Amino acid sequence: MAARPAIRPPTDDALKEAACLLSHGALVAVPTETVYGLAARAADPEAVAKLFAAKGRPAKNPLIVHTADAATAFALIEETPAAQALADLWPGPLTLVGTRRAGANIALAASAGGRTLAVRVPAGGVMRALCAAVGPLVAPSANRSGRVSATTADAVAQEFSAGVALILDGGPSEIGVESTVVSITGAPALLRPGAIDGETLTARAGPLAPAPTGGPLLSPGRLASHYAPEAAVRLDVRPEGVRPGEAYIAFGPADGARATQIAQLSATQDLGEAAHNLYAALRTCDTPGVAAIAVAPIPARGLGHALRDRLQRAAEPRDEADAP
Ligand code: TXA
Ligand code: MG
C-alpha cells in the first residue's frame, strides 16, 4: 500500500517546503477558511493535469484559481462593476466566474476548455501566503471527485493514499462548506450557494439570478450526485423517523432517534455551527454496514441554503456510469 502523505502544521519551514514542492509541480493540500483544497501551481499545465488525475476529476469540470489579492485575480478575468462590488467580500469565501483574459498565464485545463475562469481570494492565510510565494494556485476541494469534502488534515489523508506530496494541517476548517460561486460574465447569477449567503450578495450586487438549469453544464459542481458518502443519504428525517440500522445526523433535539450512531450538527440549531460540522458528520456516519444516513430537516434560510444544496446532492441516486 502507498504511504500516506506527510502531515505538517503550517510553520514557516513547512510553508517554505510547500512553496518549493508547488514550484516543482507537486500537489499540496492546503487549509482554507471553507474546506481543505488540493493545490497545484495554476500556470503549470503538468501539475494541473496531475491534480485532475489525483482527484479522478472529469476534464470538463473547471477549477478555482486562488490568488493572494484582488488585483492579481482581476489580471486573470475581466473586471465588471458587479465583480468590483462583490470583490469587497475578498478575502473571503466567494468565487467569481468571469471572462478569462487573453493573456492570463493559467493552464487552459483550469478553464476546462471554456472562455471563463473562476477566481477567489481566500481568507485562509496559509493559502494566501502560498499564492504570494508561488503565484496563483488552482485548488479544488481535497477529496476524490464526487465525494465528501475534507475539513481536517486527517480527512484529506483518508482521501488520497498517493499523489499528494504534503498536507498542511491548519486544524478544522472554520466555515466548513465551500465558497459561494457567482457568475459575473453577464447579469450576476448564483452558480453554487455557499458560505456567503444570498442576503450578503444582494446587498452588494442587487438580486442575483438563480443558477441556470438545463442547457450546457455551467458549473459541474452542480451535477446531481456530489459530496456523497458511500452510504445512501435520506433527508428531512425527524428523530422518531429514523429506521433500524440507520445513522442519524441531528440538528437540535435527537431524543427518540433509534440510530446506530448520532452526529449532532448543532444542539442549539445554529446554522454556522452546523456548516462547520457538516462534512465531519457525514464522514463519521459513513461506516461500513450502515443501512443509510438519515439527516434532520435543515431550514432554508441563510447558510441553510448551502447545507441543503450539499445534502441534496449527497442524497441523489448514484448513477455510476455518469458519476462526476
Ligand atoms: O471553498 C472553495 O471554493 C474550495 C476551497 C478549496 O477554495 N474549493 C472548491 O473547489 O470547492 P471545487 O473544485 O471543489 O469546486 C469548484 C466549483 C465547482 O462546482 C466547479 O464546477 C465550479 O466551481 N467552477 C469552477 N470553475 C468554473 C467555471 N469556469 N465556470 C463555472 N463553474 C466553475
Ligand atoms: Mg469540490
PDB file of N, CA, C and O in Angstrom, residues 47-74:
ATOM      1  N   ALA A  47       1.298  20.093 -13.714  1.00  0.00           N
ATOM      2  CA  ALA A  47       0.820  19.996 -12.332  1.00  0.00           C
ATOM      3  C   ALA A  47      -0.708  19.966 -12.301  1.00  0.00           C
ATOM      4  O   ALA A  47      -1.315  19.217 -11.528  1.00  0.00           O
ATOM      5  N   VAL A  48      -1.327  20.766 -13.178  1.00  0.00           N
ATOM      6  CA  VAL A  48      -2.794  20.808 -13.214  1.00  0.00           C
ATOM      7  C   VAL A  48      -3.339  19.462 -13.713  1.00  0.00           C
ATOM      8  O   VAL A  48      -4.327  18.938 -13.174  1.00  0.00           O
ATOM      9  N   ALA A  49      -2.658  18.861 -14.686  1.00  0.00           N
ATOM     10  CA  ALA A  49      -3.080  17.533 -15.171  1.00  0.00           C
ATOM     11  C   ALA A  49      -2.956  16.500 -14.054  1.00  0.00           C
ATOM     12  O   ALA A  49      -3.831  15.630 -13.877  1.00  0.00           O
ATOM     13  N   LYS A  50      -1.886  16.602 -13.268  1.00  0.00           N
ATOM     14  CA  LYS A  50      -1.675  15.693 -12.138  1.00  0.00           C
ATOM     15  C   LYS A  50      -2.817  15.822 -11.127  1.00  0.00           C
ATOM     16  O   LYS A  50      -3.287  14.847 -10.547  1.00  0.00           O
ATOM     17  N   LEU A  51      -3.267  17.055 -10.947  1.00  0.00           N
ATOM     18  CA  LEU A  51      -4.355  17.332  -9.995  1.00  0.00           C
ATOM     19  C   LEU A  51      -5.667  16.676 -10.453  1.00  0.00           C
ATOM     20  O   LEU A  51      -6.357  16.016  -9.657  1.00  0.00           O
ATOM     21  N   PHE A  52      -6.006  16.835 -11.734  1.00  0.00           N
ATOM     22  CA  PHE A  52      -7.213  16.184 -12.255  1.00  0.00           C
ATOM     23  C   PHE A  52      -7.120  14.670 -12.055  1.00  0.00           C
ATOM     24  O   PHE A  52      -8.095  14.025 -11.654  1.00  0.00           O
ATOM     25  N   ALA A  53      -5.923  14.112 -12.301  1.00  0.00           N
ATOM     26  CA  ALA A  53      -5.757  12.654 -12.185  1.00  0.00           C
ATOM     27  C   ALA A  53      -5.891  12.215 -10.726  1.00  0.00           C
ATOM     28  O   ALA A  53      -6.564  11.225 -10.432  1.00  0.00           O
ATOM     29  N   ALA A  54      -5.276  12.950  -9.799  1.00  0.00           N
ATOM     30  CA  ALA A  54      -5.315  12.551  -8.380  1.00  0.00           C
ATOM     31  C   ALA A  54      -6.734  12.548  -7.850  1.00  0.00           C
ATOM     32  O   ALA A  54      -7.126  11.699  -7.055  1.00  0.00           O
ATOM     33  N   LYS A  55      -7.533  13.519  -8.292  1.00  0.00           N
ATOM     34  CA  LYS A  55      -8.916  13.599  -7.817  1.00  0.00           C
ATOM     35  C   LYS A  55      -9.860  12.671  -8.579  1.00  0.00           C
ATOM     36  O   LYS A  55     -10.970  12.424  -8.132  1.00  0.00           O
ATOM     37  N   GLY A  56      -9.414  12.211  -9.765  1.00  0.00           N
ATOM     38  CA  GLY A  56     -10.331  11.478 -10.638  1.00  0.00           C
ATOM     39  C   GLY A  56     -11.406  12.417 -11.147  1.00  0.00           C
ATOM     40  O   GLY A  56     -12.561  12.050 -11.311  1.00  0.00           O
ATOM     41  N   ARG A  57     -11.003  13.659 -11.383  1.00  0.00           N
ATOM     42  CA  ARG A  57     -11.976  14.692 -11.775  1.00  0.00           C
ATOM     43  C   ARG A  57     -12.139  14.718 -13.283  1.00  0.00           C
ATOM     44  O   ARG A  57     -11.142  14.717 -14.017  1.00  0.00           O
ATOM     45  N   PRO A  58     -13.383  14.752 -13.773  1.00  0.00           N
ATOM     46  CA  PRO A  58     -13.575  14.828 -15.233  1.00  0.00           C
ATOM     47  C   PRO A  58     -12.980  16.116 -15.784  1.00  0.00           C
ATOM     48  O   PRO A  58     -13.086  17.173 -15.149  1.00  0.00           O
ATOM     49  N   ALA A  59     -12.370  16.034 -16.964  1.00  0.00           N
ATOM     50  CA  ALA A  59     -11.695  17.196 -17.559  1.00  0.00           C
ATOM     51  C   ALA A  59     -12.665  18.338 -17.830  1.00  0.00           C
ATOM     52  O   ALA A  59     -12.260  19.497 -17.953  1.00  0.00           O
ATOM     53  N   LYS A  60     -13.965  18.032 -17.910  1.00  0.00           N
ATOM     54  CA  LYS A  60     -14.945  19.092 -18.223  1.00  0.00           C
ATOM     55  C   LYS A  60     -15.294  19.929 -16.992  1.00  0.00           C
ATOM     56  O   LYS A  60     -16.048  20.901 -17.111  1.00  0.00           O
ATOM     57  N   ASN A  61     -14.798  19.553 -15.821  1.00  0.00           N
ATOM     58  CA  ASN A  61     -15.130  20.291 -14.598  1.00  0.00           C
ATOM     59  C   ASN A  61     -14.000  21.262 -14.247  1.00  0.00           C
ATOM     60  O   ASN A  61     -12.944  20.843 -13.770  1.00  0.00           O
ATOM     61  N   PRO A  62     -14.185  22.572 -14.479  1.00  0.00           N
ATOM     62  CA  PRO A  62     -13.092  23.535 -14.296  1.00  0.00           C
ATOM     63  C   PRO A  62     -12.736  23.761 -12.830  1.00  0.00           C
ATOM     64  O   PRO A  62     -13.461  23.338 -11.929  1.00  0.00           O
ATOM     65  N   LEU A  63     -11.608  24.446 -12.612  1.00  0.00           N
ATOM     66  CA  LEU A  63     -11.049  24.624 -11.265  1.00  0.00           C
ATOM     67  C   LEU A  63     -11.087  26.088 -10.839  1.00  0.00           C
ATOM     68  O   LEU A  63     -11.074  26.988 -11.681  1.00  0.00           O
ATOM     69  N   ILE A  64     -11.076  26.313  -9.532  1.00  0.00           N
ATOM     70  CA  ILE A  64     -10.980  27.679  -9.000  1.00  0.00           C
ATOM     71  C   ILE A  64      -9.501  28.052  -8.871  1.00  0.00           C
ATOM     72  O   ILE A  64      -8.706  27.294  -8.308  1.00  0.00           O
ATOM     73  N   VAL A  65      -9.157  29.246  -9.385  1.00  0.00           N
ATOM     74  CA  VAL A  65      -7.802  29.778  -9.220  1.00  0.00           C
ATOM     75  C   VAL A  65      -7.807  30.674  -7.981  1.00  0.00           C
ATOM     76  O   VAL A  65      -8.620  31.595  -7.875  1.00  0.00           O
ATOM     77  N   HIS A  66      -6.913  30.394  -7.043  1.00  0.00           N
ATOM     78  CA  HIS A  66      -6.792  31.202  -5.828  1.00  0.00           C
ATOM     79  C   HIS A  66      -5.640  32.192  -6.011  1.00  0.00           C
ATOM     80  O   HIS A  66      -4.597  31.827  -6.557  1.00  0.00           O
ATOM     81  N   THR A  67      -5.868  33.427  -5.570  1.00  0.00           N
ATOM     82  CA  THR A  67      -4.813  34.431  -5.700  1.00  0.00           C
ATOM     83  C   THR A  67      -4.614  35.138  -4.356  1.00  0.00           C
ATOM     84  O   THR A  67      -5.486  35.080  -3.477  1.00  0.00           O
ATOM     85  N   ALA A  68      -3.467  35.815  -4.230  1.00  0.00           N
ATOM     86  CA  ALA A  68      -3.122  36.475  -2.962  1.00  0.00           C
ATOM     87  C   ALA A  68      -3.941  37.740  -2.755  1.00  0.00           C
ATOM     88  O   ALA A  68      -4.154  38.168  -1.622  1.00  0.00           O
ATOM     89  N   ASP A  69      -4.414  38.364  -3.855  1.00  0.00           N
ATOM     90  CA  ASP A  69      -5.179  39.610  -3.715  1.00  0.00           C
ATOM     91  C   ASP A  69      -6.077  39.819  -4.933  1.00  0.00           C
ATOM     92  O   ASP A  69      -5.958  39.122  -5.949  1.00  0.00           O
ATOM     93  N   ALA A  70      -6.971  40.821  -4.797  1.00  0.00           N
ATOM     94  CA  ALA A  70      -7.961  41.074  -5.843  1.00  0.00           C
ATOM     95  C   ALA A  70      -7.286  41.556  -7.134  1.00  0.00           C
ATOM     96  O   ALA A  70      -7.718  41.204  -8.240  1.00  0.00           O
ATOM     97  N   ALA A  71      -6.218  42.347  -7.017  1.00  0.00           N
ATOM     98  CA  ALA A  71      -5.554  42.862  -8.223  1.00  0.00           C
ATOM     99  C   ALA A  71      -5.042  41.706  -9.075  1.00  0.00           C
ATOM    100  O   ALA A  71      -5.176  41.714 -10.309  1.00  0.00           O
ATOM    101  N   THR A  72      -4.480  40.694  -8.433  1.00  0.00           N
ATOM    102  CA  THR A  72      -3.987  39.527  -9.182  1.00  0.00           C
ATOM    103  C   THR A  72      -5.160  38.782  -9.821  1.00  0.00           C
ATOM    104  O   THR A  72      -5.084  38.321 -10.967  1.00  0.00           O
ATOM    105  N   ALA A  73      -6.278  38.681  -9.079  1.00  0.00           N
ATOM    106  CA  ALA A  73      -7.458  37.983  -9.624  1.00  0.00           C
ATOM    107  C   ALA A  73      -7.971  38.709 -10.863  1.00  0.00           C
ATOM    108  O   ALA A  73      -8.289  38.074 -11.884  1.00  0.00           O
ATOM    109  N   PHE A  74      -8.032  40.054 -10.800  1.00  0.00           N
ATOM    110  CA  PHE A  74      -8.586  40.803 -11.929  1.00  0.00           C
ATOM    111  C   PHE A  74      -7.581  40.965 -13.072  1.00  0.00           C
ATOM    112  O   PHE A  74      -7.917  41.494 -14.127  1.00  0.00           O
TER     113      PHE A  74
END
